[in-house]
CSV table of C-alpha atoms in Angstrom, one decimal:
chain,number,residue,atom,x,y,z
A,1,MET,CA,0.0,0.0,0.0
A,2,THR,CA,1.3,3.4,-0.9
A,3,THR,CA,0.3,7.0,-0.1
A,4,GLY,CA,0.4,9.9,-2.5
A,5,GLY,CA,2.0,9.9,-5.9
A,6,ALA,CA,5.6,9.4,-4.8
A,7,GLY,CA,5.2,5.7,-4.1
A,8,VAL,CA,5.9,6.0,-0.4
A,9,SER,CA,4.7,3.0,1.6
A,10,ALA,CA,2.5,3.3,4.6
A,11,ALA,CA,5.3,1.8,6.8
A,12,GLU,CA,7.7,4.5,5.6
A,13,ALA,CA,5.1,7.2,6.2
A,14,ALA,CA,4.8,6.2,9.9
A,15,PRO,CA,7.1,7.8,12.5
A,16,GLY,CA,10.5,6.5,12.0
A,17,GLY,CA,9.4,4.5,9.0
A,18,ALA,CA,10.9,6.9,6.5
A,19,ALA,CA,14.3,6.5,8.1
A,20,ALA,CA,13.9,2.7,8.2
A,21,GLY,CA,12.9,2.6,4.5
A,22,LEU,CA,15.9,4.8,3.5
A,23,SER,CA,18.2,2.5,5.5
A,24,ARG,CA,16.8,-0.6,3.6
A,25,ARG,CA,17.2,1.2,0.3
A,26,ALA,CA,20.7,2.1,1.1
A,27,ALA,CA,21.5,-1.5,2.1
A,28,VAL,CA,20.1,-2.8,-1.2
A,29,ALA,CA,22.1,-0.2,-3.2
A,30,GLY,CA,25.3,-1.1,-1.2
A,31,VAL,CA,25.7,2.3,0.4
A,32,PRO,CA,27.9,2.5,2.3
A,33,GLY,CA,29.8,-0.3,0.7
A,34,ARG,CA,33.0,-2.2,1.8
A,35,ARG,CA,36.1,-0.1,1.4
A,36,ARG,CA,38.8,-2.8,1.5
A,37,GLY,CA,41.5,-0.6,0.0
A,38,CYS,CA,40.9,2.2,2.5
A,39,HIS,CA,40.9,-0.2,5.5
A,40,ALA,CA,43.9,-2.0,4.2
A,41,VAL,CA,45.8,1.2,4.7
A,42,ARG,CA,44.0,2.6,7.6
A,43,ILE,CA,44.2,-0.4,10.0
A,44,PRO,CA,48.0,-1.0,9.7
A,45,LEU,CA,48.6,2.8,10.2
A,46,LEU,CA,46.4,2.8,13.3
A,47,GLY,CA,48.1,-0.3,14.6
A,48,ALA,CA,51.5,1.4,14.2
A,49,ALA,CA,50.3,4.6,15.8
A,50,PHE,CA,48.8,2.6,18.7
A,51,ALA,CA,52.0,0.6,19.3
A,52,GLY,CA,54.1,3.7,18.8
A,53,GLY,CA,52.1,5.5,21.5
A,54,TRP,CA,52.7,2.8,24.0
A,55,VAL,CA,56.5,2.8,23.2
A,56,LEU,CA,56.6,6.6,23.7
A,57,PHE,CA,54.6,6.2,26.9
A,58,PHE,CA,57.2,3.9,28.4
A,59,VAL,CA,60.1,6.1,27.0
A,60,LEU,CA,58.7,9.3,28.6
A,61,GLY,CA,58.3,7.6,32.0
A,62,ASP,CA,57.0,9.5,35.0
A,63,SER,CA,56.9,12.9,33.3
A,64,TRP,CA,54.3,15.6,32.8
A,65,TRP,CA,55.0,15.4,29.1
A,66,GLN,CA,52.7,12.4,29.3
A,67,LEU,CA,49.7,14.7,29.3
A,68,ALA,CA,50.7,15.9,25.8
A,69,LEU,CA,50.8,12.3,24.7
A,70,ALA,CA,47.4,11.6,26.4
A,71,GLY,CA,45.7,14.4,24.4
A,72,GLY,CA,47.5,13.5,21.1
A,73,TRP,CA,46.9,9.8,21.5
A,74,ALA,CA,43.2,10.1,22.0
A,75,PRO,CA,42.3,10.4,18.3
A,76,VAL,CA,44.1,7.2,17.6
A,77,TYR,CA,41.9,5.4,20.2
A,78,GLY,CA,38.9,7.1,18.6
A,79,GLN,CA,39.8,5.9,15.1
A,80,ILE,CA,40.3,2.4,16.4
A,81,ALA,CA,36.8,2.6,18.0
A,82,LEU,CA,35.4,3.7,14.6
A,83,VAL,CA,37.2,0.7,12.9
A,84,SER,CA,35.4,-1.6,15.4
A,85,ARG,CA,32.1,0.1,14.5
A,86,ASP,CA,32.9,-0.4,10.8
A,87,LEU,CA,33.6,-4.1,11.5
A,88,ALA,CA,30.3,-4.4,13.3
A,89,HIS,CA,28.5,-2.8,10.3
A,90,GLY,CA,30.2,-5.3,7.9
A,91,ARG,CA,32.1,-2.6,6.1
A,92,VAL,CA,35.5,-4.4,6.2
A,93,PHE,CA,35.1,-8.1,5.9
A,94,ARG,CA,32.3,-10.1,4.2
A,95,GLY,CA,32.3,-12.9,6.8
A,96,ARG,CA,31.0,-12.5,10.4
A,97,ARG,CA,33.8,-14.6,11.9
A,98,ALA,CA,36.5,-12.3,10.5
A,99,SER,CA,34.6,-9.2,11.5
A,100,GLY,CA,34.0,-10.6,15.0
A,101,ILE,CA,37.7,-11.4,15.6
A,102,GLY,CA,38.9,-8.1,14.2
A,103,GLY,CA,36.1,-6.1,16.0
A,104,ARG,CA,36.8,-7.7,19.4
A,105,LEU,CA,40.6,-7.1,19.1
A,106,CYS,CA,40.1,-3.5,18.1
A,107,GLY,CA,37.1,-2.7,20.3
A,108,ASN,CA,37.2,-4.9,23.4
A,109,LEU,CA,41.0,-5.4,23.8
A,110,GLY,CA,42.2,-2.3,22.1
A,111,VAL,CA,40.1,0.5,23.4
A,112,GLY,CA,37.8,-1.2,26.0
A,113,MET,CA,34.5,-0.9,24.0
A,114,SER,CA,32.3,-3.9,23.4
A,115,TYR,CA,32.1,-5.0,19.8
A,116,GLY,CA,29.1,-7.2,20.6
A,117,TRP,CA,27.3,-4.1,21.9
A,118,TRP,CA,27.9,-2.3,18.6
A,119,VAL,CA,26.4,-5.3,16.7
A,120,GLU,CA,23.4,-5.4,19.0
A,121,THR,CA,22.6,-1.7,18.7
A,122,ARG,CA,23.4,-1.3,15.0
A,123,PRO,CA,19.9,-1.9,13.6
A,124,ARG,CA,18.1,0.3,16.1
A,125,PRO,CA,19.4,3.9,15.8
A,126,HIS,CA,19.5,3.8,12.0
A,127,ALA,CA,16.0,2.5,11.7
A,128,HIS,CA,14.4,5.5,13.4
A,129,ARG,CA,14.6,9.2,12.9
A,130,PRO,CA,16.1,10.9,16.0
A,131,ARG,CA,13.5,11.2,18.7
A,132,GLU,CA,13.1,10.9,22.5
A,133,GLU,CA,13.2,7.1,22.7
A,134,PHE,CA,16.4,6.7,20.8
A,135,SER,CA,19.9,8.1,21.5
A,136,ALA,CA,22.9,8.0,19.2
A,137,ALA,CA,23.9,4.5,20.4
A,138,GLY,CA,20.4,3.0,20.3
A,139,SER,CA,19.8,3.2,24.0
A,140,PRO,CA,19.2,6.1,26.5
A,141,GLY,CA,22.5,7.8,27.5
A,142,LEU,CA,23.3,10.5,30.0
A,143,LEU,CA,20.6,12.8,28.6
A,144,VAL,CA,17.4,11.9,26.8
A,145,TRP,CA,15.5,15.1,26.0
A,146,ALA,CA,11.7,15.2,26.5
A,147,ARG,CA,9.5,17.9,25.1
A,148,ARG,CA,8.7,19.4,28.5
A,149,GLN,CA,12.5,19.6,29.2
A,150,ALA,CA,13.6,21.1,25.9
A,151,GLY,CA,12.4,24.6,26.6
A,152,ALA,CA,14.3,25.0,29.9
A,153,ALA,CA,17.3,22.9,29.2
A,154,GLY,CA,17.7,24.2,25.7
A,155,ARG,CA,18.8,27.7,26.9
A,156,PRO,CA,21.6,28.2,26.1
A,157,PRO,CA,21.6,25.3,23.7
A,158,ARG,CA,25.3,24.6,23.3
A,159,ARG,CA,26.7,24.9,26.9
A,160,PRO,CA,26.3,21.3,28.1
A,161,SER,CA,27.6,19.8,24.9
A,162,PHE,CA,31.4,19.8,25.5
A,163,PRO,CA,31.5,18.5,29.1
A,164,LEU,CA,29.0,15.7,28.2
A,165,ARG,CA,31.0,14.8,25.2
A,166,ALA,CA,34.1,14.4,27.4
A,167,LEU,CA,32.1,11.6,29.1
A,168,GLU,CA,31.1,9.8,25.9
A,169,GLY,CA,33.9,7.3,26.1
A,170,CYS,CA,33.0,6.3,29.6
A,171,LEU,CA,29.3,6.1,28.8
A,172,LEU,CA,29.9,3.8,25.8
A,173,ARG,CA,32.1,1.6,27.9
A,174,VAL,CA,29.4,1.4,30.6
A,175,ALA,CA,26.9,0.5,27.9
A,176,GLY,CA,29.1,-2.2,26.7
A,177,ILE,CA,29.6,-3.7,30.2
A,178,ARG,CA,25.8,-3.6,30.8
A,179,ALA,CA,25.3,-5.4,27.4
A,180,LEU,CA,27.2,-8.4,28.8
A,181,ARG,CA,24.0,-9.2,30.7
A,182,SER,CA,22.0,-9.4,27.5
A,183,PRO,CA,20.9,-12.9,26.6
A,184,THR,CA,21.2,-12.1,22.9
A,185,LEU,CA,24.9,-11.1,23.1
A,186,THR,CA,27.1,-13.7,21.4
A,187,CYS,CA,30.5,-14.7,22.7
A,188,TRP,CA,29.8,-12.8,26.0
A,189,GLY,CA,32.6,-14.7,27.7
A,190,THR,CA,35.2,-13.6,25.2
A,191,GLU,CA,33.8,-10.1,25.3
A,192,ALA,CA,34.1,-10.0,29.1
A,193,VAL,CA,37.6,-11.4,29.2
A,194,LEU,CA,38.9,-9.0,26.6
A,195,LEU,CA,37.2,-6.0,28.3
A,196,LEU,CA,38.8,-7.0,31.6
A,197,ALA,CA,42.1,-7.5,30.0
A,198,HIS,CA,42.1,-4.1,28.5
A,199,LEU,CA,41.1,-2.4,31.8
A,200,ALA,CA,43.7,-4.3,33.7
A,201,LEU,CA,46.6,-3.7,31.3
A,202,TYR,CA,45.7,0.0,30.8
A,203,LEU,CA,45.4,0.8,34.5
A,204,CYS,CA,48.5,-1.3,35.4
A,205,ALA,CA,50.6,0.5,32.8
A,206,LEU,CA,49.4,3.9,34.1
A,207,PHE,CA,50.0,3.3,37.8
A,208,LEU,CA,53.2,1.3,37.4
A,209,VAL,CA,54.9,3.9,35.2
A,210,LEU,CA,53.4,7.1,36.5
A,211,SER,CA,53.1,8.5,40.0
A,212,PRO,CA,49.4,8.4,41.3
A,213,GLY,CA,48.8,12.1,40.6
A,214,ARG,CA,50.2,11.9,37.0
A,215,ALA,CA,48.4,8.7,36.4
A,216,LEU,CA,45.1,10.3,37.3
A,217,ALA,CA,45.9,13.3,35.2
A,218,PHE,CA,46.8,11.2,32.2
A,219,LEU,CA,43.6,9.2,32.7
A,220,LEU,CA,41.4,12.3,32.8
A,221,VAL,CA,43.0,13.9,29.8
A,222,HIS,CA,43.2,10.8,27.7
A,223,GLN,CA,39.7,9.6,28.3
A,224,GLY,CA,38.2,13.1,28.2
A,225,ALA,CA,39.8,13.8,24.8
A,226,PHE,CA,38.7,10.3,23.6
A,227,GLY,CA,35.2,11.1,24.6
A,228,VAL,CA,35.2,14.5,22.8
A,229,PHE,CA,36.5,12.8,19.7
A,230,LEU,CA,33.7,10.2,19.7
A,231,GLY,CA,31.1,12.9,20.6
A,232,CYS,CA,32.2,15.0,17.6
A,233,ALA,CA,32.1,11.9,15.4
A,234,PHE,CA,28.3,11.5,16.0
A,235,PRO,CA,27.0,15.0,16.5
A,236,PRO,CA,23.5,14.9,14.9
A,237,ALA,CA,21.9,12.3,17.2
A,238,HIS,CA,24.3,12.5,20.1
A,239,PRO,CA,22.5,12.6,23.5
A,240,ALA,CA,24.6,15.7,24.4
A,241,ALA,CA,23.6,17.5,21.3
A,242,PRO,CA,21.2,20.5,21.9
A,243,SER,CA,17.5,19.7,21.5
A,244,PRO,CA,15.2,22.3,20.0
A,245,ALA,CA,12.6,24.1,22.0
A,246,PRO,CA,9.1,22.7,21.9
A,247,ALA,CA,7.9,25.3,19.4
A,248,GLY,CA,10.7,24.1,17.0
A,249,ARG,CA,9.7,20.5,17.1
């Protein structure tokens, strides 16, 4: 059944249906497609930058110069997280097994973000237009705007964005840990072991090489910059993005 002369189905005309229909059409058309050449260059470069960052971390030792490394290294972590997302979307490998192995190495072990959580939430945010029930990651985050809140919290609209984006990395990690309880999550044991391994190795490296004060400072700068990078990577539907006033909805 269609409505109007444009051949739009009734399902697509429903709230969120247009976005779902567009998502299906894009999938049929192969948009976005696999970019093997791009990832064949991108992934080794990120691996080299990731390993080089750790080498520089140990070379610098207990120094305040580590804060410069923390800020400059965060985009590398962010790009690795985006590679894990691309693997979850099937944009790198054709097979699920290869995507799962690569995604868990990049996401769970590399940056401490659950690959399985990306896979679980992938169909939801892209199947709906942005609205109160859906945040950027497919589940409520720190802020979920309601119409009655938009008028008051939306003034001034951009002030809460930056501090909340700094928390984005932590919020996505918490969402991944919570997803371990989901009965539909596959390979949850592997997911949990790799997440714990990342956390243990990361914190041990910080507190063994740096003094407690410098370790905490490194942690705040690194994770804050990592969160800002991810928050800027998903600005349109990000939960920290400003919501329009009720009259503008």
